[in-house]
Short mmCIF file of C-alpha atoms and ligand atoms in Angstrom, two decimals:
data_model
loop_
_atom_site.label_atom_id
_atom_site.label_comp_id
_atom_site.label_asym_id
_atom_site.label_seq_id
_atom_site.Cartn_x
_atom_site.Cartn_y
_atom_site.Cartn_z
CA UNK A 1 7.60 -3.49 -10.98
CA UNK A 2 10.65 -1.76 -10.07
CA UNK A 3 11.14 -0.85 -6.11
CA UNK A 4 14.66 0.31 -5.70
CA UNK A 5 14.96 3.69 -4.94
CA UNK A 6 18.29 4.16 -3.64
CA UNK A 7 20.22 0.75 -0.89
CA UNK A 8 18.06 0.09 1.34
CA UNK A 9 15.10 1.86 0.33
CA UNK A 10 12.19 0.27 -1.19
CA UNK A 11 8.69 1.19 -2.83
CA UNK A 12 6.49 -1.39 -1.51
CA UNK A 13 2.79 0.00 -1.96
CA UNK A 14 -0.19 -0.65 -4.52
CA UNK A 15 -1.33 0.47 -7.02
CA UNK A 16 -5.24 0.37 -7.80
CA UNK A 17 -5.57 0.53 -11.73
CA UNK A 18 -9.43 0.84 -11.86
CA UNK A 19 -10.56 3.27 -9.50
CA UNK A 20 -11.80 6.34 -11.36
CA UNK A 21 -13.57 7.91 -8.27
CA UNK A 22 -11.05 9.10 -5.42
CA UNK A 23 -13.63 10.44 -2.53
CA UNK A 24 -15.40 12.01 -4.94
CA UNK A 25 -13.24 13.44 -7.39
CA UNK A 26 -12.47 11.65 -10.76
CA UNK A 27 -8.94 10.06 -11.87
CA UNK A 28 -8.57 9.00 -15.27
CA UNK A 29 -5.43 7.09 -14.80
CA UNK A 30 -6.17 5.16 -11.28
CA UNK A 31 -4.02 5.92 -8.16
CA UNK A 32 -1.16 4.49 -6.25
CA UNK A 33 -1.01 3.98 -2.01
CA UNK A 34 2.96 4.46 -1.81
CA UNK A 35 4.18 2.47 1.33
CA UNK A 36 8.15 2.50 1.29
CA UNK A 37 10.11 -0.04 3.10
CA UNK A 38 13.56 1.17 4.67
CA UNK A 39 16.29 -1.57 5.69
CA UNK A 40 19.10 0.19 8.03
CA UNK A 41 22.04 -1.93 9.50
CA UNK A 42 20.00 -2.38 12.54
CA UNK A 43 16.66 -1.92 11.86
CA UNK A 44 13.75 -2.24 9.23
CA UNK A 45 11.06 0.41 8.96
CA UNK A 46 7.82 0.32 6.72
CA UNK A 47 6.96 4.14 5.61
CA UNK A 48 2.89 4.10 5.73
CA UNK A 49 0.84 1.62 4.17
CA UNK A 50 -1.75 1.14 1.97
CA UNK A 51 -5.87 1.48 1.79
CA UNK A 52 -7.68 -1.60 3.13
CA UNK A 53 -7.88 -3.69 0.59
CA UNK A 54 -4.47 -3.79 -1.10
CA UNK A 55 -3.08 -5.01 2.00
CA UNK A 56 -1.87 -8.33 0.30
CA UNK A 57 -0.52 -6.59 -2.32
CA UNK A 58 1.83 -4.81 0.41
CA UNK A 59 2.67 -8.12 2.04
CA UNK A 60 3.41 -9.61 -1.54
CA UNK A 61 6.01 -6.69 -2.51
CA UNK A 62 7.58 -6.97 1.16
CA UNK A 63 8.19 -10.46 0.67
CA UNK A 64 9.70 -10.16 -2.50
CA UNK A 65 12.17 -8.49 -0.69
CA UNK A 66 12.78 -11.11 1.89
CA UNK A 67 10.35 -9.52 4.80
CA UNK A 68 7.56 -10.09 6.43
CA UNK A 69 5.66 -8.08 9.03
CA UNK A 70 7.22 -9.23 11.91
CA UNK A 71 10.76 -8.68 10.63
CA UNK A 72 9.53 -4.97 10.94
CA UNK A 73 10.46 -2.71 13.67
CA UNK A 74 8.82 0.70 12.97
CA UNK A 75 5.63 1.06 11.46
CA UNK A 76 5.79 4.63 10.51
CA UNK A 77 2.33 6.91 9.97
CA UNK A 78 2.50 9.94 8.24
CA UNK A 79 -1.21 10.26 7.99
CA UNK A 80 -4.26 8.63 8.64
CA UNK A 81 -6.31 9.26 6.11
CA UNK A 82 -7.44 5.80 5.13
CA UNK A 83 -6.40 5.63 1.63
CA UNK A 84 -2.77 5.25 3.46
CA UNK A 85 -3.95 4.03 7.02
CA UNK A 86 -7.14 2.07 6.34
CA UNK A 87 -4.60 -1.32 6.20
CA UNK A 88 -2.72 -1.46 9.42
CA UNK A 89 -6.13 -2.14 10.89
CA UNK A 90 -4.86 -5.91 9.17
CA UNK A 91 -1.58 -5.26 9.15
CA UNK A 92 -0.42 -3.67 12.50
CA UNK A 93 -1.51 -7.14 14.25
CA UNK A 94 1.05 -9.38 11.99
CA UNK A 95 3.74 -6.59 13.24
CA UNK A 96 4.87 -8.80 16.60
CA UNK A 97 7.65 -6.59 17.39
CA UNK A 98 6.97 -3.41 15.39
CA UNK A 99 6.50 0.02 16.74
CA UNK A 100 3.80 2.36 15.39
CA UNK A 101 5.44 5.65 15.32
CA UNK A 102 2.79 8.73 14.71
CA UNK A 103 2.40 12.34 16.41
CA UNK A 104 -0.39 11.89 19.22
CA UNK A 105 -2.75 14.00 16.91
CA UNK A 106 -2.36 10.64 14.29
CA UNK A 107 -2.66 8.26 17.38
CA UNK A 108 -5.81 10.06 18.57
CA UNK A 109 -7.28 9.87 15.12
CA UNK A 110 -6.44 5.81 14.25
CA UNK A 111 -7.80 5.16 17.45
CA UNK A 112 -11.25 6.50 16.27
CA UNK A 113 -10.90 4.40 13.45
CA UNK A 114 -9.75 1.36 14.27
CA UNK A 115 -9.30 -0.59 18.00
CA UNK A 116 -6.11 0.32 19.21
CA UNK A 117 -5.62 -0.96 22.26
CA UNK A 118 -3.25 -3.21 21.64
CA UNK A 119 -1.10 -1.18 19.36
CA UNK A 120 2.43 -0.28 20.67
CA UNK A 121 2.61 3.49 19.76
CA UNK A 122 5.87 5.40 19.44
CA UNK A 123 4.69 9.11 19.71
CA UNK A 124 7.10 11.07 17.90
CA UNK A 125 7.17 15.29 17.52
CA UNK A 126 8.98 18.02 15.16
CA UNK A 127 13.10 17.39 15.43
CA UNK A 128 12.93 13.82 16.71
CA UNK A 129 15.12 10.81 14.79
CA UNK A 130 14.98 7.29 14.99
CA UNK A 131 17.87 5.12 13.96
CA UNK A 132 18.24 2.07 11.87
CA UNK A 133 22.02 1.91 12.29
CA UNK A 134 23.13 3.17 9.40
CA UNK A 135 20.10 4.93 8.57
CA UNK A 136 18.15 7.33 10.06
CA UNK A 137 14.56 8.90 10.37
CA UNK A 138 13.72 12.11 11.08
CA UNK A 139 10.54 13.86 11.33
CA UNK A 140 8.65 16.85 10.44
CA UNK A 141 5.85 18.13 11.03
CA UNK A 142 3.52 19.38 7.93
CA UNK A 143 0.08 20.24 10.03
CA UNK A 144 -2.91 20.48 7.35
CA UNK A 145 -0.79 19.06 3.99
CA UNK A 146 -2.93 17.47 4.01
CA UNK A 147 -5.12 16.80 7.61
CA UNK A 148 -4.17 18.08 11.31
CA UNK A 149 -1.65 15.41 11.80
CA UNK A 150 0.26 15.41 8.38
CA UNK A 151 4.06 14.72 8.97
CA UNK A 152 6.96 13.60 6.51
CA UNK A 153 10.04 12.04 7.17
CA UNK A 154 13.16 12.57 6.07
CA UNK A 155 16.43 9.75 5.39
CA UNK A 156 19.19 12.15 6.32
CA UNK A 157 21.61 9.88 4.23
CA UNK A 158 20.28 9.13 1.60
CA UNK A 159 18.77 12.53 1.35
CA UNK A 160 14.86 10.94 0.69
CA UNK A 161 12.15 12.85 2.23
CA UNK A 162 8.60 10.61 2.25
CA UNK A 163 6.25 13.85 2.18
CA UNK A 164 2.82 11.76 1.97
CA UNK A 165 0.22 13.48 -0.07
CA UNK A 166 2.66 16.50 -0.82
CA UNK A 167 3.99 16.12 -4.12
CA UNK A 168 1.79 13.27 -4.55
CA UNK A 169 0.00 12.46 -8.36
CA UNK A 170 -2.55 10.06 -9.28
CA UNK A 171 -0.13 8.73 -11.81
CA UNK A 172 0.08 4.50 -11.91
CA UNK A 173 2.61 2.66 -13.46
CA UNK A 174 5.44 0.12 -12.96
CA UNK A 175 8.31 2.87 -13.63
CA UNK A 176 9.55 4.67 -10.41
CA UNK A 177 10.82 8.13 -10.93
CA UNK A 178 9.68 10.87 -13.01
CA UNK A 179 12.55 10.63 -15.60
CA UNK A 180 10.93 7.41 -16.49
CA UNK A 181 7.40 8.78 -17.73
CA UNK A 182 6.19 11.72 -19.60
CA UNK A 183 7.19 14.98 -17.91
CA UNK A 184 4.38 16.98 -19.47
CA UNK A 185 1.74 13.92 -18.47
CA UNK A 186 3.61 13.94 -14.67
CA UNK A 187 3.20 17.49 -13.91
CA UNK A 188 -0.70 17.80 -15.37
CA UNK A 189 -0.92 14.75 -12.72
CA UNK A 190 0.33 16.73 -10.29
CA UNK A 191 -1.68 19.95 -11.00
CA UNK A 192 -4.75 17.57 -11.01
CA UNK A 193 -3.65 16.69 -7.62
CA UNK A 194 -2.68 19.97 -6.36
CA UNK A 195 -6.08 22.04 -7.71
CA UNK A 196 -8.45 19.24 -6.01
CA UNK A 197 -7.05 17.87 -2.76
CA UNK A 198 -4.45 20.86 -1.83
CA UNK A 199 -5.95 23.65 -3.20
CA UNK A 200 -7.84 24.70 -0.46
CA UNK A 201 -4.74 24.35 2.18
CA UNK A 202 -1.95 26.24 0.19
CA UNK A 203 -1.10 28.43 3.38
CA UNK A 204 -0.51 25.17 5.00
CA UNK A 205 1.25 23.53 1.88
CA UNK A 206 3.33 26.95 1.31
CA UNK A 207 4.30 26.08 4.93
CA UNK A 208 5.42 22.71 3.85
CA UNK A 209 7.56 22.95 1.45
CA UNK A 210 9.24 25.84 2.94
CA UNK A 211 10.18 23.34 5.80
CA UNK A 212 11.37 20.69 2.72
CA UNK A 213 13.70 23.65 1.44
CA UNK A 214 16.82 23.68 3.31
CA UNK A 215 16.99 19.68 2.94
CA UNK A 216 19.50 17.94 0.83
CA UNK A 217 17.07 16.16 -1.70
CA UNK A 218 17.92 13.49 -4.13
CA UNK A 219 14.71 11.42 -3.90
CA UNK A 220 11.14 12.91 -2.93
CA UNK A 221 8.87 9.73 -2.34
CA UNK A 222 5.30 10.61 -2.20
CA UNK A 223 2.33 8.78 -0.80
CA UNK A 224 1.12 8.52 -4.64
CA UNK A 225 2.72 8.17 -8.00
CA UNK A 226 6.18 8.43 -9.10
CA UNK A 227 9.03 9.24 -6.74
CA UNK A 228 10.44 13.19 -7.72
CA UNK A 229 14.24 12.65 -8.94
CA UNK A 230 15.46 14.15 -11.83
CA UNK A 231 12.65 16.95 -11.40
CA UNK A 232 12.52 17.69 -8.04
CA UNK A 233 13.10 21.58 -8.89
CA UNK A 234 9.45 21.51 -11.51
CA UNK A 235 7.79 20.30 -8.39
CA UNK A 236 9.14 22.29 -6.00
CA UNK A 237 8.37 25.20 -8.42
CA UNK A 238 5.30 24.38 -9.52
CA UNK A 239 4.08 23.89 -5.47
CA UNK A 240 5.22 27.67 -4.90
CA UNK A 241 3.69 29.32 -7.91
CA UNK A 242 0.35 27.49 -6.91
CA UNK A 243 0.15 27.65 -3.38
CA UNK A 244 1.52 31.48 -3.72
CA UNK A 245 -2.01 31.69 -5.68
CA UNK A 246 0.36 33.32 -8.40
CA UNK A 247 -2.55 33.19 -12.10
CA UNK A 248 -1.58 33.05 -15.34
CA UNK A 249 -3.24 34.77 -17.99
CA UNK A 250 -5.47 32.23 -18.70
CA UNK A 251 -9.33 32.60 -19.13
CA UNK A 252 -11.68 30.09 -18.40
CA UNK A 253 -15.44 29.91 -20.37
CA UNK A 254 -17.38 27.48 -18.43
CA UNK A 255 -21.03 27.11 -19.14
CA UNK A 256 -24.00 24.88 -18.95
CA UNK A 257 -27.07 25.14 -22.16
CA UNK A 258 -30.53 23.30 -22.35
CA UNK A 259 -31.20 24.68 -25.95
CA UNK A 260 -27.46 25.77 -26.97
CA UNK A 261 -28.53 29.77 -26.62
CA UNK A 262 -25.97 29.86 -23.88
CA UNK A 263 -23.49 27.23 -25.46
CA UNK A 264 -23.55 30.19 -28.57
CA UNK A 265 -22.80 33.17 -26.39
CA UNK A 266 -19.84 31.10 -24.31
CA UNK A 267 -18.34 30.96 -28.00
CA UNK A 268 -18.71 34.68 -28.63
CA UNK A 269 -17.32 34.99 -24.96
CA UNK A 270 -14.35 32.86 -25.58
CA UNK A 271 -14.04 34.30 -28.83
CA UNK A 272 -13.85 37.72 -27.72
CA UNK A 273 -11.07 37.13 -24.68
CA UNK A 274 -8.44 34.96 -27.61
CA UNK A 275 -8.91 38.07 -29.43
CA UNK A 276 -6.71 39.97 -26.82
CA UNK A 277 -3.57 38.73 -27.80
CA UNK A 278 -1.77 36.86 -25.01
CA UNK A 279 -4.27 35.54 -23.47
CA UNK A 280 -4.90 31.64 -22.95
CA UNK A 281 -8.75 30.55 -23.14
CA UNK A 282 -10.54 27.84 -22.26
CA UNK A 283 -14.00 27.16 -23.14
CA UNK A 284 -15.84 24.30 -20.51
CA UNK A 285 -18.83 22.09 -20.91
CA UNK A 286 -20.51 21.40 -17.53
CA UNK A 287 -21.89 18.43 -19.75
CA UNK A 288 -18.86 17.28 -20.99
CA UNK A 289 -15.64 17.88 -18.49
CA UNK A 290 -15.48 16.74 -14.90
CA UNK A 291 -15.51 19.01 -12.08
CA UNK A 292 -11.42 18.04 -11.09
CA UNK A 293 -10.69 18.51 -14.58
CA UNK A 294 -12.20 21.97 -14.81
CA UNK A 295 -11.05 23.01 -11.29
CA UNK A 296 -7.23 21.99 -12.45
CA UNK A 297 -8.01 24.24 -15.64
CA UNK A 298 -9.27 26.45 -13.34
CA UNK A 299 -6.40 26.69 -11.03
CA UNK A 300 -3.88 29.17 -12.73
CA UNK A 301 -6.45 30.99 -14.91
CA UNK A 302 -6.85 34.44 -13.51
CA UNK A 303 -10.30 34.85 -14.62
CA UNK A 304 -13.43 33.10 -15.65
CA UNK A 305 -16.61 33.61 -17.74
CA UNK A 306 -20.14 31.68 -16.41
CA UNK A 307 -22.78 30.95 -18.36
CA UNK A 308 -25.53 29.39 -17.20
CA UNK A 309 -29.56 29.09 -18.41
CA UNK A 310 -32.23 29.63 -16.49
CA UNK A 311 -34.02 26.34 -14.67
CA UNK A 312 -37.02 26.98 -11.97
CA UNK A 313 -35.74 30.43 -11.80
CA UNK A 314 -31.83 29.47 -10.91
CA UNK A 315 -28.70 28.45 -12.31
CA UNK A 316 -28.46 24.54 -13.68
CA UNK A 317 -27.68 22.01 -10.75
CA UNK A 318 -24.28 21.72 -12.32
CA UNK A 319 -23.05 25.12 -12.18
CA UNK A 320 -24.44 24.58 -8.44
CA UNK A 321 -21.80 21.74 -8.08
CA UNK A 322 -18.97 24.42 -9.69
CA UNK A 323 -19.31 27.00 -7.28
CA UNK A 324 -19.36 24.44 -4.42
CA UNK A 325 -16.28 22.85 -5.92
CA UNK A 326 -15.00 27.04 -6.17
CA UNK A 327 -16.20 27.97 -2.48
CA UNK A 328 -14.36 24.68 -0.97
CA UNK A 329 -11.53 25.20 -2.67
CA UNK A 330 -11.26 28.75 -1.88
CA UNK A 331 -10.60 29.85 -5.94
CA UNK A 332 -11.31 33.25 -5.22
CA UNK A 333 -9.09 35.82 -6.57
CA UNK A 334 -9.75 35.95 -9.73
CA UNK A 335 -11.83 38.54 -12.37
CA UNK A 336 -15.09 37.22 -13.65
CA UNK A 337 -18.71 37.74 -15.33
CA UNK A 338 -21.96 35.57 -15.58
CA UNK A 339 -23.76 34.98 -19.13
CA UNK A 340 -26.69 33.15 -20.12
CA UNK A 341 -30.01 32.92 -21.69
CA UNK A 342 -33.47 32.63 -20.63
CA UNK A 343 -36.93 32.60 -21.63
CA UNK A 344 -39.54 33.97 -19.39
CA UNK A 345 -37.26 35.28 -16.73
CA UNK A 346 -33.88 35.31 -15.99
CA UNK A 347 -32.77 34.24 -12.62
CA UNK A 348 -30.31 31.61 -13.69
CA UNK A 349 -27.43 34.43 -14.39
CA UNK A 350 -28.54 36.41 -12.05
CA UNK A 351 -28.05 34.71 -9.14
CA UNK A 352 -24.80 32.69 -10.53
CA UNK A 353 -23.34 36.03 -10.66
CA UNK A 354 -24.50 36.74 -6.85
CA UNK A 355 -22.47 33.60 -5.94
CA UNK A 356 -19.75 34.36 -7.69
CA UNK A 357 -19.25 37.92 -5.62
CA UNK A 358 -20.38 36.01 -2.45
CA UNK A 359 -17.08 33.65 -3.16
CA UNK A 360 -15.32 37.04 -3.25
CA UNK A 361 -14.72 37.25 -7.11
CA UNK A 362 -14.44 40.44 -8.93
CA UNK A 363 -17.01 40.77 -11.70
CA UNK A 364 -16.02 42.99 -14.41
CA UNK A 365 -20.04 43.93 -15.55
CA UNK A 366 -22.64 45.14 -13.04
CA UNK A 367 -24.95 42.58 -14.15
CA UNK A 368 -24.72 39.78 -16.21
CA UNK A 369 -24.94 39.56 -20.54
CA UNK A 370 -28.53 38.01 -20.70
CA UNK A 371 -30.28 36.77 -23.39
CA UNK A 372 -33.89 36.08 -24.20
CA UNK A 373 -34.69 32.74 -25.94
CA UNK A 374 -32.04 32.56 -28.08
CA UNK A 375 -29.27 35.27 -29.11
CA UNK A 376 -29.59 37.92 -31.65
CA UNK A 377 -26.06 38.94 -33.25
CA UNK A 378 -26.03 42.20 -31.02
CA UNK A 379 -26.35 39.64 -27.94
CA UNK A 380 -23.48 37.91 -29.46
CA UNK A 381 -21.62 40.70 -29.80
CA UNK A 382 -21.85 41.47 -26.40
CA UNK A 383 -20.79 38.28 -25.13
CA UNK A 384 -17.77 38.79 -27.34
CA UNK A 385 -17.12 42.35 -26.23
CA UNK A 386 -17.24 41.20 -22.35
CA UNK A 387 -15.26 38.13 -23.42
CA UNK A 388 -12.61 40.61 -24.25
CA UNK A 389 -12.52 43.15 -21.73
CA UNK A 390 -12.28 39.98 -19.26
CA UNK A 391 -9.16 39.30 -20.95
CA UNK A 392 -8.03 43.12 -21.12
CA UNK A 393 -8.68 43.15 -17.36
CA UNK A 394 -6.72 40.73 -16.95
CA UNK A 395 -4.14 41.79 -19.00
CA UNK A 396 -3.66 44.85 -16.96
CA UNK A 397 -3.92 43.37 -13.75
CA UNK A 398 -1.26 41.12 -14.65
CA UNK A 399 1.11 44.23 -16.07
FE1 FEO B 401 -3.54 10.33 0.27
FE2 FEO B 401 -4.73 12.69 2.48
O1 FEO B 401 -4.43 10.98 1.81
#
């Protein structure tokens, strides 16, 4: 695996190949915990470390550069989320010497998770350095990018800033930077990130990278995937046009069907919008496509069509689990409409398009297109004709 960033500075972390469910969302590729080891002149520092149970693969990849916990002297947190900090509960008590350097609001959370007592914390704030002789550490504070006590820190001379789950991508593999992988795979990691764990905090993430801006960068090393070289400017970019909220126009047909009556009007729907020239459409199985997937599809589209049947008078449990995913992740300005069919009454549409204004999205139609039992060509028409004043709408919102 290669580990050399720049002199000195070392990936040392893990990287867990088979997990496919990260606290609930799914990751096709697996996920890396980054941990980055820093050797100054004077002093060695370990940049965060890894979940629980990869702990040994930490030790292995610190010895394999001549190091062992107690050669360490700082044991820096940028986070406690336990994906990073669930392994210092092991490791912090092989660091003999080592300092544990956090903000208090990290301190006060680790020592909720783990006995602490014995830990020899360095509380560190906004603007403070620590030195390693010829290297230093600086820290800044990145509140809520991801929790309360997010910080990064930033290697003045070697112009690295570790920005923990900023810039972060469930992307494993034994290549280090982004040059050395596929560009369009890396940044579709990255939007998969970005649309399920960031979404939500893009005030917060805006805030950030601002703060990341006026630093020299050569290296950005985050707490997963591939360290940001060659295309630190695509990240950068991409962060702004998301967390700015800025939509493409993109339309997104996402339905569920019990008899395929619905699954026939989301294809007049889609239909209709790709008929507006321009416009990008995407048409969504519930059945087939994972909520991260479709909430990453769903991130720049400006607007989006859902169809749902009716079940016990509602909308199917998984649209339920859509406009959860939608109301937690705060996708809410965008242009929409509900579809679907029904047989003996038609609630399901109904009330998915009541949730969809609760979320505070704009619905183009004062009710939704229904259909009973299955749809007639005039019913398909309709879907089509609302499939493409969606996209017009968007089309001159976007103008
Ligand atoms: Fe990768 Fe918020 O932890």
């Amino acid at each position: 695996m290669k580990t050399t960033i720049c002199e000195g500075v070392y990936r040392v972390g893990a990287i867990d190949w088979f997990l496919r469910d990260f606290h609930g969302y799914d990751v096709k590729r697996g996920v890396t915990y980054n941990s980055y080891l820093v050797r100054g002149s004077a002093k060695t520092a370990l940049i965060d470390a890894v979940k629980a149970p990869f702990v040994g693969d930490l030790l292995a990849n610190l010895a394999a550069h001549g190091v062992t916990p107690a050669d360490l002297d700082y044991v820096v947190v940028n986070h406690a989320e336990l994906d990073h900090a669930g392994g210092l509960e092991a490791l912090v008590p092989m660091c003999t010497k080592a300092e544990i350097v956090c903000d208090a609001k990290c301190k006060n959370v680790l020592s909720v998770y783990f006995d602490t007592s014995a830990w020899n914390f360095r509380i560190v704030k906004e603007g403070e350095s620590l030195s390693l002789g010829d290297k230093t550490l600086a820290f800044v504070e990145t509140p809520m990018a991801h929790w309360p006590e997010s910080m990064a820190t930033y290697l003045p001379e070697d112009q690295v800033l570790f920005s923990m789950d900023a810039f972060g991508q469930h992307y494993p593999t034994y290549e280090l930077f982004d040059e050395d992988v596929p560009l369009t795979d890396l940044m579709h990691e990255l939007k998969h990130y970005y649309a399920n764990i960031l979404q939500a905090l893009g005030k917060t993430t805006a805030a950030a990278v601002k703060k990341a801006l006026p630093l020299s960068l050569r290296y950005i090393c985050p707490s997963h995937g591939v360290v940001w070289h060659k295309h630190i400017g695509e990240a950068i970019a991409a962060y702004q046009k998301w967390s700015a909220g800025v939509a493409d126009r993109k339309v997104v047909v996402c339905f569920d069907t019990m008899w395929r009556s619905t699954e026939l009007m989301a294809k007049a729907v889609a239909a209709g919008a790709a008929e507006v020239e321009g416009t990008d459409v995407r048409l969504i199985s519930f059945r087939s496509t994972p909520i991260s997937d479709i909430m990453t599809e769903v991130l720049e589209a400006g607007a989006i069509a859902l169809g749902t049947p009716t079940q016990n008078n509602w909308y199917m449990p998984t649209v339920g689990a859509f406009l959860t995913a939608m109301l937690g992740l705060r996708t809410t300005d965008k242009l929409t409409f509900a579809f679907g069919s029904s047989g003996w009454a038609h609630g399901g549409a109904d009330k998915a398009l009541e949730a969809l204004r609760a979320a505070g999205l704009t619905s183009i139609t004062e009710n939704p297109v229904r259909c009973l039992w299955k749809p007639t060509p005039e019913i398909l028409e309709q879907c089509r004709e609302a499939g493409r004043n969606l996209a017009k709408a968007l089309q001159e919102k976007a103008s």
